CSV table of N, CA and C in Angstrom, one decimal:
chain,number,residue,atom,x,y,z
A,1,MET,N,-7.5,15.5,1.7
A,1,MET,CA,-7.5,14.6,1.1
A,1,MET,C,-8.2,14.0,2.5
A,2,ALA,N,-8.6,14.3,3.7
A,2,ALA,CA,-9.1,13.6,4.8
A,2,ALA,C,-10.1,12.9,4.8
A,3,ASP,N,-11.3,12.6,3.7
A,3,ASP,CA,-11.9,12.7,3.6
A,3,ASP,C,-11.8,10.3,3.3
A,4,LYS,N,-13.1,9.7,3.9
A,4,LYS,CA,-13.2,8.8,4.4
A,4,LYS,C,-13.0,7.9,3.4
A,5,THR,N,-14.0,8.7,2.4
A,5,THR,CA,-14.5,7.3,1.4
A,5,THR,C,-13.1,7.2,0.1
A,6,VAL,N,-12.6,7.9,0.7
A,6,VAL,CA,-11.1,7.7,-0.9
A,6,VAL,C,-10.9,6.6,-0.3
A,7,ASP,N,-10.8,5.5,-0.9
A,7,ASP,CA,-9.9,4.1,-0.7
A,7,ASP,C,-8.2,4.8,-0.9
A,8,ALA,N,-7.5,3.9,-0.3
A,8,ALA,CA,-5.9,4.3,-0.1
A,8,ALA,C,-5.6,4.3,-1.5
A,9,ILE,N,-5.8,3.6,-2.8
A,9,ILE,CA,-5.4,3.4,-3.7
A,9,ILE,C,-5.5,4.6,-4.5
A,10,ALA,N,-7.4,5.1,-4.8
A,10,ALA,CA,-7.0,7.1,-5.2
A,10,ALA,C,-6.1,8.2,-4.6
A,11,LEU,N,-6.7,7.9,-3.8
A,11,LEU,CA,-5.4,8.7,-2.4
A,11,LEU,C,-3.6,8.8,-3.1
A,12,LEU,N,-3.5,7.5,-3.0
A,12,LEU,CA,-1.9,7.2,-4.1
A,12,LEU,C,-2.1,7.1,-5.4
A,13,LYS,N,-3.2,7.9,-6.4
A,13,LYS,CA,-3.0,7.9,-7.9
A,13,LYS,C,-2.9,10.0,-7.4
A,14,ALA,N,-4.0,10.2,-6.4
A,14,ALA,CA,-4.0,11.5,-6.3
A,14,ALA,C,-3.0,12.2,-6.3
A,15,ASP,N,-2.3,11.1,-5.4
A,15,ASP,CA,-0.8,12.4,-4.8
A,15,ASP,C,0.4,12.0,-6.4
A,16,HIS,N,0.3,10.6,-6.9
A,16,HIS,CA,1.1,10.6,-8.2
A,16,HIS,C,0.4,12.0,-9.6
A,17,ARG,N,-0.3,12.2,-9.6
A,17,ARG,CA,-0.7,13.5,-11.1
A,17,ARG,C,-0.7,14.2,-9.5
A,18,ALA,N,-0.5,14.7,-8.4
A,18,ALA,CA,0.2,16.1,-8.2
A,18,ALA,C,1.8,16.2,-8.0
A,19,VAL,N,2.0,15.1,-7.8
A,19,VAL,CA,3.5,15.1,-8.2
A,19,VAL,C,4.1,15.4,-9.4
A,20,GLU,N,3.8,14.2,-10.3
A,20,GLU,CA,3.5,14.5,-12.2
A,20,GLU,C,3.1,16.2,-11.9
A,21,ALA,N,2.2,16.5,-11.7
A,21,ALA,CA,2.1,18.5,-11.8
A,21,ALA,C,3.2,19.0,-12.2
A,22,LEU,N,4.2,18.5,-10.5
A,22,LEU,CA,5.2,19.6,-10.2
A,22,LEU,C,6.3,19.4,-10.5
A,23,PHE,N,6.8,18.3,-11.3
A,23,PHE,CA,7.9,18.1,-12.1
A,23,PHE,C,7.4,18.9,-13.4
A,24,GLU,N,6.2,18.6,-13.5
A,24,GLU,CA,5.5,19.1,-14.6
A,24,GLU,C,5.6,20.8,-14.2
A,25,LYS,N,6.0,21.6,-13.6
A,25,LYS,CA,6.0,23.4,-13.2
A,25,LYS,C,7.5,23.2,-12.8
A,26,PHE,N,8.7,22.0,-12.1
A,26,PHE,CA,9.7,22.8,-11.9
A,26,PHE,C,10.1,22.6,-13.8
A,27,GLU,N,10.4,22.4,-14.2
A,27,GLU,CA,10.5,22.3,-16.0
A,27,GLU,C,10.2,23.2,-16.6
A,28,ALA,N,9.0,23.4,-16.6
A,28,ALA,CA,8.9,25.1,-17.0
A,28,ALA,C,9.5,26.2,-16.1
A,29,THR,N,10.2,26.1,-15.0
A,29,THR,CA,10.9,27.7,-14.7
A,29,THR,C,12.2,27.6,-15.1
A,30,ASN,N,12.7,28.9,-15.1
A,30,ASN,CA,14.5,28.7,-15.2
A,30,ASN,C,15.0,30.1,-14.0
A,31,SER,N,13.8,29.8,-13.6
A,31,SER,CA,14.0,30.7,-12.3
A,31,SER,C,14.7,30.1,-10.9
A,32,LYS,N,15.5,29.9,-10.7
A,32,LYS,CA,16.7,29.4,-9.7
A,32,LYS,C,15.9,29.2,-8.5
A,33,SER,N,14.5,30.8,-7.9
A,33,SER,CA,14.8,30.5,-6.3
A,33,SER,C,12.6,29.8,-7.0
A,34,LYS,N,12.7,30.0,-8.2
A,34,LYS,CA,11.3,29.1,-8.2
A,34,LYS,C,11.8,27.2,-8.3
A,35,GLN,N,12.5,27.2,-8.9
A,35,GLN,CA,13.2,25.9,-8.7
A,35,GLN,C,13.3,25.4,-7.6
A,36,LYS,N,13.7,26.4,-6.5
A,36,LYS,CA,14.1,25.0,-5.6
A,36,LYS,C,12.6,24.9,-4.9
A,37,ALA,N,12.0,26.5,-4.3
A,37,ALA,CA,10.4,25.9,-4.5
A,37,ALA,C,9.8,24.9,-4.7
A,38,VAL,N,10.0,24.3,-5.9
A,38,VAL,CA,9.2,23.6,-6.9
A,38,VAL,C,10.0,22.3,-6.2
A,39,ALA,N,11.0,22.3,-6.7
A,39,ALA,CA,11.9,20.8,-6.0
A,39,ALA,C,11.6,20.6,-4.5
A,40,THR,N,11.3,22.1,-3.4
A,40,THR,CA,11.7,21.4,-2.0
A,40,THR,C,10.0,20.6,-2.0
A,41,GLU,N,9.0,21.3,-2.2
A,41,GLU,CA,7.3,20.9,-3.3
A,41,GLU,C,7.7,18.8,-2.8
A,42,ILE,N,8.5,19.2,-4.2
A,42,ILE,CA,8.1,18.0,-5.1
A,42,ILE,C,8.6,17.2,-3.6
A,43,CYS,N,10.3,17.1,-3.2
A,43,CYS,CA,10.8,16.1,-1.6
A,43,CYS,C,9.6,16.0,-1.1
A,44,THR,N,9.1,17.6,-0.6
A,44,THR,CA,8.3,16.9,0.7
A,44,THR,C,6.8,16.2,0.3
A,45,GLU,N,6.2,16.3,-0.8
A,45,GLU,CA,5.2,15.3,-1.0
A,45,GLU,C,6.1,14.2,-1.1
A,46,LEU,N,6.5,13.5,-2.3
A,46,LEU,CA,7.8,12.5,-1.9
A,46,LEU,C,8.0,11.7,-0.5
A,47,VAL,N,8.4,12.3,-0.3
A,47,VAL,CA,8.4,11.7,1.2
A,47,VAL,C,7.5,11.5,2.5
A,48,ILE,N,6.8,12.8,2.5
A,48,ILE,CA,5.4,12.0,2.7
A,48,ILE,C,4.7,10.2,2.5
A,49,HIS,N,4.7,10.3,0.1
A,49,HIS,CA,3.7,9.4,-0.1
A,49,HIS,C,4.6,8.2,0.5
A,50,THR,N,6.0,8.2,0.5
A,50,THR,CA,7.0,7.2,0.7
A,50,THR,C,6.6,6.7,2.1
A,51,MET,N,6.7,7.7,2.9
A,51,MET,CA,6.0,6.8,4.3
A,51,MET,C,5.1,5.9,4.8
A,52,ILE,N,3.8,7.1,4.1
A,52,ILE,CA,2.5,6.4,3.5
A,52,ILE,C,2.6,5.3,3.2
A,53,GLU,N,3.6,4.6,2.6
A,53,GLU,CA,3.4,3.4,2.1
A,53,GLU,C,3.7,2.9,2.3
A,54,GLU,N,5.3,3.3,2.5
A,54,GLU,CA,5.8,1.9,4.2
A,54,GLU,C,5.8,1.9,5.8
A,55,GLU,N,4.7,2.6,6.0
A,55,GLU,CA,4.2,2.2,7.1
A,55,GLU,C,2.5,1.3,7.3
A,56,LEU,N,2.3,1.7,6.1
A,56,LEU,CA,1.0,1.7,6.2
A,56,LEU,C,-0.1,0.4,4.6
A,57,PHE,N,0.3,0.8,3.6
A,57,PHE,CA,-0.1,0.0,2.5
A,57,PHE,C,0.6,-1.2,2.7
A,58,TYR,N,1.9,-1.1,1.9
A,58,TYR,CA,2.7,-2.1,1.8
A,58,TYR,C,2.8,-2.8,2.8
A,59,PRO,N,2.3,-2.7,4.6
A,59,PRO,CA,2.4,-4.1,5.1
A,59,PRO,C,1.4,-5.0,5.1
A,60,ALA,N,0.0,-3.8,4.2
A,60,ALA,CA,-1.3,-4.6,4.2
A,60,ALA,C,-1.5,-5.3,2.9
A,61,LEU,N,-0.2,-4.9,2.1
A,61,LEU,CA,-0.4,-6.2,0.7
A,61,LEU,C,0.8,-7.3,1.6
A,62,LYS,N,1.4,-7.0,2.2
A,62,LYS,CA,2.7,-8.1,2.4
A,62,LYS,C,1.5,-9.3,2.2
A,63,GLY,N,2.7,-10.7,1.5
A,63,GLY,CA,1.4,-12.2,1.4
A,63,GLY,C,0.6,-12.0,1.0
A,64,LYS,N,0.1,-11.2,0.3
A,64,LYS,CA,-1.2,-10.6,-0.4
A,64,LYS,C,-0.7,-10.5,-1.4
A,65,ILE,N,0.0,-9.7,-1.8
A,65,ILE,CA,0.5,-9.3,-3.8
A,65,ILE,C,1.5,-10.2,-3.6
A,66,GLU,N,2.5,-9.8,-4.9
A,66,GLU,CA,3.3,-10.9,-5.7
A,66,GLU,C,4.5,-10.4,-4.4
A,67,ALA,N,5.6,-10.6,-4.3
A,67,ALA,CA,6.7,-10.3,-2.8
A,67,ALA,C,7.6,-9.6,-4.2
A,68,ASP,N,8.2,-10.0,-4.8
A,68,ASP,CA,9.4,-9.5,-5.6
A,68,ASP,C,8.2,-8.4,-5.6
A,69,LEU,N,6.7,-7.7,-6.2
A,69,LEU,CA,7.1,-6.8,-6.7
A,69,LEU,C,7.3,-5.4,-5.4
A,70,LEU,N,7.0,-6.1,-4.0
A,70,LEU,CA,6.5,-5.3,-3.3
A,70,LEU,C,8.1,-4.8,-2.8
A,71,ASP,N,8.8,-6.3,-2.7
A,71,ASP,CA,10.7,-5.5,-2.6
A,71,ASP,C,11.0,-4.7,-3.9
A,72,GLU,N,10.9,-4.8,-5.2
A,72,GLU,CA,11.2,-4.0,-5.9
A,72,GLU,C,11.1,-2.1,-5.3
A,73,SER,N,9.4,-2.6,-5.4
A,73,SER,CA,9.0,-0.4,-4.7
A,73,SER,C,9.4,-0.5,-3.8
A,74,TYR,N,10.3,-1.0,-2.7
A,74,TYR,CA,10.8,-0.7,-1.7
A,74,TYR,C,11.9,-0.3,-2.0
A,75,VAL,N,13.1,-0.8,-2.7
A,75,VAL,CA,14.4,-0.5,-3.4
A,75,VAL,C,14.3,1.1,-4.0
A,76,GLU,N,12.9,0.4,-4.8
A,76,GLU,CA,12.8,2.0,-5.5
A,76,GLU,C,12.3,2.9,-5.1
A,77,HIS,N,12.3,3.4,-3.5
A,77,HIS,CA,12.2,4.5,-2.8
A,77,HIS,C,12.9,5.1,-2.6
A,78,ASP,N,14.4,3.3,-2.1
A,78,ASP,CA,15.3,3.8,-1.3
A,78,ASP,C,16.5,5.1,-2.6
A,79,GLY,N,16.7,4.4,-3.8
A,79,GLY,CA,17.3,5.3,-4.7
A,79,GLY,C,16.7,7.0,-5.0
A,80,ALA,N,14.9,6.6,-5.1
A,80,ALA,CA,14.9,7.8,-4.6
A,80,ALA,C,14.8,8.8,-3.2
A,81,LYS,N,15.2,8.0,-2.1
A,81,LYS,CA,15.2,8.7,-1.2
A,81,LYS,C,17.3,9.1,-0.8
A,82,LEU,N,17.4,8.7,-1.5
A,82,LEU,CA,18.5,9.2,-2.0
A,82,LEU,C,19.0,11.0,-3.4
A,83,LEU,N,18.7,10.8,-3.7
A,83,LEU,CA,18.3,11.9,-4.9
A,83,LEU,C,17.4,12.7,-3.6
A,84,ILE,N,16.1,12.4,-3.3
A,84,ILE,CA,15.2,13.2,-2.4
A,84,ILE,C,16.7,14.6,-1.5
A,85,GLY,N,17.1,13.6,-1.0
A,85,GLY,CA,18.5,14.0,-0.6
A,85,GLY,C,19.0,15.2,0.0
A,86,GLN,N,19.8,14.7,-1.6
A,86,GLN,CA,20.7,15.4,-2.5
A,86,GLN,C,19.7,17.0,-2.9
A,87,ILE,N,18.5,16.9,-3.1
A,87,ILE,CA,18.5,17.5,-3.9
A,87,ILE,C,17.7,19.4,-3.0
A,88,VAL,N,17.0,18.7,-1.4
A,88,VAL,CA,17.2,19.0,-1.0
A,88,VAL,C,18.0,19.5,0.1
A,89,ALA,N,19.5,19.3,0.5
A,89,ALA,CA,20.5,20.0,0.6
A,89,ALA,C,21.1,20.4,-0.2
A,90,GLY,N,21.0,20.2,-2.1
A,90,GLY,CA,21.2,21.3,-2.7
A,90,GLY,C,21.3,22.7,-2.9
A,91,GLU,N,21.4,23.5,-4.0
A,91,GLU,CA,20.8,24.8,-4.3
A,91,GLU,C,21.3,24.4,-5.7
A,92,PRO,N,20.3,25.1,-6.7
A,92,PRO,CA,19.5,24.7,-8.1
A,92,PRO,C,21.2,26.0,-8.1
A,93,GLU,N,22.5,26.3,-8.1
A,93,GLU,CA,23.3,26.9,-8.6
A,93,GLU,C,24.3,25.7,-9.4
A,94,GLU,N,24.5,24.6,-8.0
A,94,GLU,CA,24.9,24.2,-8.2
A,94,GLU,C,24.8,22.8,-9.3
A,95,ASP,N,26.4,22.6,-9.6
A,95,ASP,CA,26.6,20.8,-10.8
A,95,ASP,C,25.4,20.3,-10.7
A,96,PHE,N,25.1,19.3,-11.4
A,96,PHE,CA,23.9,18.6,-11.4
A,96,PHE,C,22.7,18.6,-10.9
A,97,TYR,N,22.9,20.2,-10.0
A,97,TYR,CA,21.0,20.3,-9.4
A,97,TYR,C,19.7,19.9,-10.4
A,98,GLU,N,19.8,20.2,-11.7
A,98,GLU,CA,19.1,20.1,-12.5
A,98,GLU,C,19.2,18.7,-12.6
A,99,ALA,N,19.8,18.0,-13.3
A,99,ALA,CA,19.9,16.4,-13.1
A,99,ALA,C,19.1,15.7,-12.4
A,100,LYS,N,19.7,15.7,-11.0
A,100,LYS,CA,19.3,14.9,-9.8
A,100,LYS,C,17.5,15.5,-9.8
A,101,VAL,N,16.9,17.0,-10.6
A,101,VAL,CA,15.7,16.4,-10.5
A,101,VAL,C,15.0,15.6,-11.7
A,102,THR,N,16.0,16.3,-12.6
A,102,THR,CA,14.9,15.1,-14.4
A,102,THR,C,15.0,13.6,-13.4
A,103,VAL,N,15.9,13.1,-13.3
A,103,VAL,CA,16.1,11.4,-12.9
A,103,VAL,C,15.4,10.9,-11.9
A,104,LEU,N,15.2,11.8,-11.7
A,104,LEU,CA,14.0,12.0,-9.7
A,104,LEU,C,13.2,12.2,-10.6
A,105,SER,N,12.2,12.1,-11.1
A,105,SER,CA,11.3,12.3,-12.5
A,105,SER,C,10.9,11.3,-13.1
A,106,GLU,N,11.8,10.4,-13.9
A,106,GLU,CA,12.2,9.6,-14.7
A,106,GLU,C,12.0,8.5,-13.6
A,107,GLU,N,12.6,8.5,-12.1
A,107,GLU,CA,12.7,7.2,-11.7
A,107,GLU,C,11.3,6.8,-10.4
A,108,ILE,N,10.7,8.4,-10.9
A,108,ILE,CA,8.8,8.6,-10.0
A,108,ILE,C,7.9,7.8,-10.8
A,109,LYS,N,8.1,8.4,-12.4
A,109,LYS,CA,7.7,7.8,-13.5
A,109,LYS,C,7.5,6.1,-13.6
A,110,HIS,N,8.8,4.7,-13.7
A,110,HIS,CA,8.7,4.3,-13.5
A,110,HIS,C,8.0,3.5,-12.3
A,111,HIS,N,8.1,4.0,-10.8
A,111,HIS,CA,7.6,3.9,-10.0
A,111,HIS,C,5.9,3.9,-9.9
A,112,VAL,N,5.4,5.0,-10.5
A,112,VAL,CA,4.1,5.1,-11.1
A,112,VAL,C,3.4,4.0,-11.9
A,113,LYS,N,4.1,3.9,-12.7
A,113,LYS,CA,4.5,2.1,-14.4
A,113,LYS,C,3.4,1.8,-13.8
A,114,GLU,N,4.8,1.2,-12.7
A,114,GLU,CA,4.7,0.0,-12.1
A,114,GLU,C,3.6,0.4,-11.1
A,115,GLU,N,3.0,0.8,-11.0
A,115,GLU,CA,1.6,0.5,-9.1
A,115,GLU,C,0.5,1.1,-10.2
A,116,GLU,N,0.8,1.5,-11.3
A,116,GLU,CA,-0.6,1.4,-11.4
A,116,GLU,C,-1.1,0.7,-13.1
A,117,ARG,N,0.1,-0.7,-13.4
A,117,ARG,CA,0.0,-1.2,-14.8
A,117,ARG,C,-1.1,-1.8,-14.4
A,118,PRO,N,-2.1,-1.8,-15.8
A,118,PRO,CA,-3.1,-2.6,-15.2
A,118,PRO,C,-2.7,-4.3,-15.7
A,119,LYS,N,-4.8,-4.7,-14.7
A,119,LYS,CA,-3.8,-5.9,-14.6
A,119,LYS,C,-2.4,-7.0,-13.8
A,120,GLU,N,-1.8,-6.4,-13.9
A,120,GLU,CA,-0.6,-7.4,-12.7
A,120,GLU,C,-0.1,-6.0,-12.6
A,121,GLY,N,-0.2,-4.8,-11.9
A,121,GLY,CA,0.0,-3.5,-10.9
A,121,GLY,C,-0.3,-4.2,-9.9
A,122,MET,N,0.7,-3.3,-8.9
A,122,MET,CA,0.6,-3.4,-7.3
A,122,MET,C,-0.7,-2.8,-7.4
A,123,PHE,N,-0.9,-2.0,-7.9
A,123,PHE,CA,-3.1,-1.6,-7.7
A,123,PHE,C,-3.6,-2.4,-8.3
A,124,ALA,N,-3.6,-2.9,-9.2
A,124,ALA,CA,-4.9,-4.7,-9.5
A,124,ALA,C,-4.4,-5.5,-8.4
A,125,GLN,N,-3.7,-5.8,-8.1
A,125,GLN,CA,-3.1,-7.2,-7.4
A,125,GLN,C,-3.7,-6.5,-5.5
A,126,ALA,N,-3.4,-5.3,-5.6
A,126,ALA,CA,-4.3,-5.3,-3.9
A,126,ALA,C,-5.7,-5.1,-4.1
A,127,ARG,N,-6.2,-4.4,-5.3
A,127,ARG,CA,-8.0,-4.5,-5.6
A,127,ARG,C,-8.5,-5.9,-5.6
A,128,ALA,N,-7.9,-6.6,-5.8
A,128,ALA,CA,-7.9,-8.5,-5.8
A,128,ALA,C,-8.1,-9.0,-4.5
A,129,THR,N,-7.0,-8.4,-3.5
A,129,THR,CA,-7.4,-9.0,-2.5
A,129,THR,C,-8.6,-9.2,-1.4
A,130,ASP,N,-8.5,-9.1,0.0
A,130,ASP,CA,-9.5,-9.1,0.6
A,130,ASP,C,-8.9,-7.8,1.7
A,131,VAL,N,-8.0,-6.6,1.0
A,131,VAL,CA,-7.9,-5.4,2.0
A,131,VAL,C,-8.5,-4.5,2.1
A,132,ASP,N,-8.8,-4.1,2.7
A,132,ASP,CA,-10.6,-3.2,2.9
A,132,ASP,C,-9.4,-1.9,3.1
A,133,LEU,N,-10.3,-0.9,1.5
A,133,LEU,CA,-9.2,-0.4,1.1
A,133,LEU,C,-9.5,1.2,1.4
A,134,VAL,N,-10.5,2.0,1.1
A,134,VAL,CA,-11.4,2.3,2.9
A,134,VAL,C,-11.2,2.2,3.3
A,135,ALA,N,-10.8,1.2,4.5
A,135,ALA,CA,-10.6,1.7,5.7
A,135,ALA,C,-8.8,2.0,5.9
A,136,LEU,N,-7.7,1.1,5.0
A,136,LEU,CA,-6.7,1.4,4.5
A,136,LEU,C,-6.8,3.0,4.6
A,137,GLY,N,-7.2,3.6,3.6
A,137,GLY,CA,-7.5,4.5,3.1
A,137,GLY,C,-7.6,5.8,4.1
A,138,ALA,N,-8.6,5.1,4.7
A,138,ALA,CA,-8.5,6.8,5.6
A,138,ALA,C,-7.5,7.1,6.8
A,139,ALA,N,-7.0,5.6,7.3
A,139,ALA,CA,-5.3,5.5,8.6
A,139,ALA,C,-4.3,6.5,7.4
A,140,MET,N,-4.4,6.0,5.9
A,140,MET,CA,-3.5,6.8,4.9
A,140,MET,C,-3.4,8.0,5.1
A,141,ALA,N,-5.1,8.2,4.4
A,141,ALA,CA,-5.7,10.3,5.2
A,141,ALA,C,-5.1,10.7,6.5
A,142,ALA,N,-4.8,10.0,7.2
A,142,ALA,CA,-4.2,10.5,8.5
A,142,ALA,C,-3.5,10.4,8.9
A,143,ARG,N,-2.4,10.0,8.1
A,143,ARG,CA,-1.2,9.8,8.6
A,143,ARG,C,-0.5,11.2,7.7
A,144,LYS,N,-0.9,10.9,6.7
A,144,LYS,CA,-0.3,12.0,5.7
A,144,LYS,C,-0.9,13.5,6.1
A,145,GLU,N,-1.9,14.1,6.6
A,145,GLU,CA,-2.1,15.2,7.7
A,145,GLU,C,-1.2,15.8,8.5
A,146,GLU,N,-1.2,14.1,9.6
A,146,GLU,CA,0.0,14.1,10.6
A,146,GLU,C,1.0,14.4,9.7
A,147,LEU,N,1.7,14.0,8.5
A,147,LEU,CA,3.1,13.8,8.8
A,147,LEU,C,3.4,15.6,8.2
A,148,LYS,N,2.1,16.5,7.3
A,148,LYS,CA,2.6,17.5,6.8
A,148,LYS,C,2.2,18.6,7.4
A,149,ALA,N,2.0,18.4,8.8
A,149,ALA,CA,1.7,19.4,10.3
A,149,ALA,C,3.2,19.0,10.4
A,150,GLN,N,3.6,17.5,11.0
A,150,GLN,CA,5.4,17.6,11.5
A,150,GLN,C,6.1,18.7,11.0
A,151,PHE,N,5.6,17.9,9.4
A,151,PHE,CA,7.3,18.7,8.2
A,151,PHE,C,6.9,20.7,8.6
A,152,LYS,N,6.0,20.7,8.7
A,152,LYS,CA,5.8,22.2,8.9
A,152,LYS,C,6.0,23.0,9.7
A,153,ALA,N,6.1,22.8,10.8
A,153,ALA,CA,6.1,22.7,12.2
A,153,ALA,C,7.6,22.6,12.1
A,154,ASN,N,8.9,20.9,11.4
A,154,ASN,CA,10.1,20.9,11.6
A,154,ASN,C,11.0,20.9,10.7
A,155,GLY,N,10.3,20.7,10.0
A,155,GLY,CA,11.0,20.5,8.8
A,155,GLY,C,10.9,18.9,8.0
A,156,LEU,N,11.7,19.0,6.2
A,156,LEU,CA,11.7,17.6,6.5
A,156,LEU,C,12.3,16.7,6.1
A,157,PRO,N,12.6,15.8,7.5
A,157,PRO,CA,13.7,14.8,7.6
A,157,PRO,C,14.4,14.2,6.5
A,158,THR,N,15.0,13.9,7.0
A,158,THR,CA,16.6,13.5,5.2
A,158,THR,C,15.1,12.5,5.7
A,159,PRO,N,15.4,11.6,4.5
A,159,PRO,CA,15.3,9.8,4.4
A,159,PRO,C,15.6,8.8,4.6
A,160,THR,N,15.7,8.1,5.4
A,160,THR,CA,16.4,7.2,5.1
A,160,THR,C,16.3,6.0,4.3
A,161,ALA,N,17.0,5.6,3.6
A,161,ALA,CA,16.8,3.9,2.6
A,161,ALA,C,16.9,2.7,3.9
A,162,ARG,N,15.9,2.5,3.0
A,162,ARG,CA,15.5,0.6,4.1
A,162,ARG,C,15.7,-0.6,4.2
A,163,THR,N,16.6,-0.7,2.3
A,163,THR,CA,17.1,-1.8,1.8
A,163,THR,C,19.1,-2.1,1.2
A,164,LEU,N,18.9,-0.2,1.3
A,164,LEU,CA,20.6,-0.3,0.5
A,164,LEU,C,21.7,-0.1,1.9
A,165,LYS,N,22.2,-0.4,1.5
A,165,LYS,CA,23.1,-1.0,2.8
A,165,LYS,C,24.8,0.3,2.3
A,166,PRO,N,25.9,0.8,3.1
A,166,PRO,CA,26.5,1.7,2.5
A,166,PRO,C,27.9,-0.1,2.6
A,167,VAL,N,28.2,-0.5,1.1
A,167,VAL,CA,29.4,-1.4,1.2
A,167,VAL,C,30.8,-0.8,1.3
A,168,LYS,N,32.0,-1.4,1.6
A,168,LYS,CA,33.1,-1.5,1.2
A,168,LYS,C,33.6,-2.3,0.1
A,169,ILE,N,34.3,-1.3,-1.1
A,169,ILE,CA,34.7,-1.9,-2.7
A,169,ILE,C,35.7,-2.0,-2.1
A,170,ALA,N,36.2,-3.4,-2.5
A,170,ALA,CA,37.5,-3.7,-2.8
A,170,ALA,C,38.0,-3.6,-4.2
A,171,LEU,N,39.2,-2.7,-4.8
A,171,LEU,CA,39.4,-2.7,-5.9
A,171,LEU,C,40.4,-3.9,-6.0
A,172,GLY,N,40.2,-4.5,-7.5
A,172,GLY,CA,41.1,-5.3,-7.7
A,172,GLY,C,41.9,-5.1,-8.9
A,173,GLU,N,42.7,-6.6,-8.6
A,173,GLU,CA,43.2,-6.3,-10.1
A,173,GLU,C,41.5,-6.6,-11.3
A,174,PRO,N,41.7,-5.9,-12.5
A,174,PRO,CA,41.1,-6.0,-13.2
A,174,PRO,C,40.8,-7.7,-14.0
A,175,VAL,N,39.3,-8.3,-14.6
A,175,VAL,CA,38.9,-9.0,-15.1
A,175,VAL,C,39.3,-9.5,-16.4
A,176,ALA,N,40.2,-10.1,-17.0
A,176,ALA,CA,40.2,-10.3,-18.5
A,176,ALA,C,39.0,-10.9,-19.5
C-alpha cells in the first residue's frame, strides 16, 4: 500500500481490517501448525502497525488531539506487546496459547473501536487537525514497507513496552 494518495487514517483502517480477518482465520482453524502460522502473521502485522503509529502517527497528533486518548493508546499498545511477545515465543500446544490470542483479539478490538469511534475517536479528532494526512500516510506506508523487509530478513523483534515498567511489589498485611 505504497500509494501516496492514501491518507494515514485509510492506511491504518486497512491494517485494522486485515488483522480482524487474520483473527477470524485463527479462530476458524484447529490445526496447530496453521494456528502458529496465522498467530505469527497477526503478531507481525500488529508489531508493524504499532511501530508506524508510535513512530509517526501519534507524534504528529501530539498536542492536537485529546492527550488522554493518545496516552491510553500507548498503554493499550504496551498491553498488546506483552501478549505478542508471549504468543511469538509460545507454541499452540502450550497451555493458554489460544487464550492469549483470544485476549489479544479482544484488546485490539477495543483499541480499534477507540481509534475509529465517530466524532470523538482518535481518527475523527485527527481529521479535524491541520496535519497533512496524505503526506503522513505516504511516510507511514514507506516505513511499513521498510519494516516488512527488515522483519523478513531478520525476523520479528521482541516488542518493547514504552509505558509499562517492572515494579517490585512488597506484600504486607491484608487490609481489613
